[in-house]
Amino acid sequence: MLTDVRELLGRSLFHRVAGPDGPATRARIHGTPGPRWFGPDRPIRTVHGDASMFIGGIAALLLQSLHPLAMAAVAAHSGYRGDPWGRLQRTSTFLAVTTYGTADDAQRAVDHVRAIHERIRGRTAEGLEYHAGDPHLLGWVHAAETHCFLRAHRRYGAHPLDTAGYDAYVADTARVAEALGVLDPPRDLRELSERLTAYRPELRAGADARAAARFLLVRPPLPLAARPFYGGLAANAVALLPPWARSMLWLPRLPVVDALAVRPAGHALTRTIRWAMTPPPQRRDGD
């Protein structure tokens, strides 16, 4: 029965993240022969393949929303409210293809995203122009995402890396960022920290950012039975945010609660996800 529960939970999680075509996409990504952007020993594979990404992904969306131009583009063009799971599945597929797929597949995925970005233009409610293909705006999205994925893995990863490993992870992500159009992306932890600091004067939590936070944290499109599980992931995502980002989004910072309840729940949840999504060992005849 435990094996049945594991398989059911694993399939359900994978379907949510990868969509109905997930098994075929996974087989194509991992089974197609050819050179890759990243070899099997690269840190980007370690980080992006870990269950901590469930927490890091939520944190990244919250942090990215604090740039008003990025948030305006998301609110107007991404369809995150009408099709949140579709957006998640497209994002996870892009990460999987660029991290594990062949170089040709990775380049095609990047070209597709760049073509979409090129078409996304508009104005904020204050009249400021935005363009999703703007290298400066892409630089913020990349820095926020890398920061959150890295912090989530450092805290909840099955096998956290040392400082040199995380420096190398930032360098790996820079390869993808440059392909997407980011100019001079950070290549180590120091540069990543400096880049986030440099964007601080441009950040604020407008109405769209707070609406996105409410959608992600209070009204997620999930059945009631799944909400406690998701709520634990979301609470840990909030705990990963820098204090200044939590303040901007009016999210409380309760260090004692984080230490005694939120963080232990995060470890338990990521262990459960890891257990569910790792195929059980094959039984041998006679076992």
PDB file of C-alpha atoms in Angstrom, residues 134 144 169 185 187 234 236 273 279:
ATOM      1  CA  ASP A 134      14.579  44.551 -22.265  1.00  0.00           C
ATOM      2  CA  ALA A 144      15.733  37.077  -8.457  1.00  0.00           C
ATOM      3  CA  TYR A 169      25.735  27.250 -10.008  1.00  0.00           C
ATOM      4  CA  PRO A 185      24.749  38.275 -15.795  1.00  0.00           C
ATOM      5  CA  ARG A 187      28.733  34.659 -12.315  1.00  0.00           C
ATOM      6  CA  ALA A 234       4.332  28.812   0.547  1.00  0.00           C
ATOM      7  CA  ASN A 236       8.743  28.437   3.566  1.00  0.00           C
ATOM      8  CA  ILE A 273       8.253  15.293  -2.404  1.00  0.00           C
ATOM      9  CA  PRO A 279      10.989   5.795  -8.397  1.00  0.00           C
TER      10      PRO A 279
END
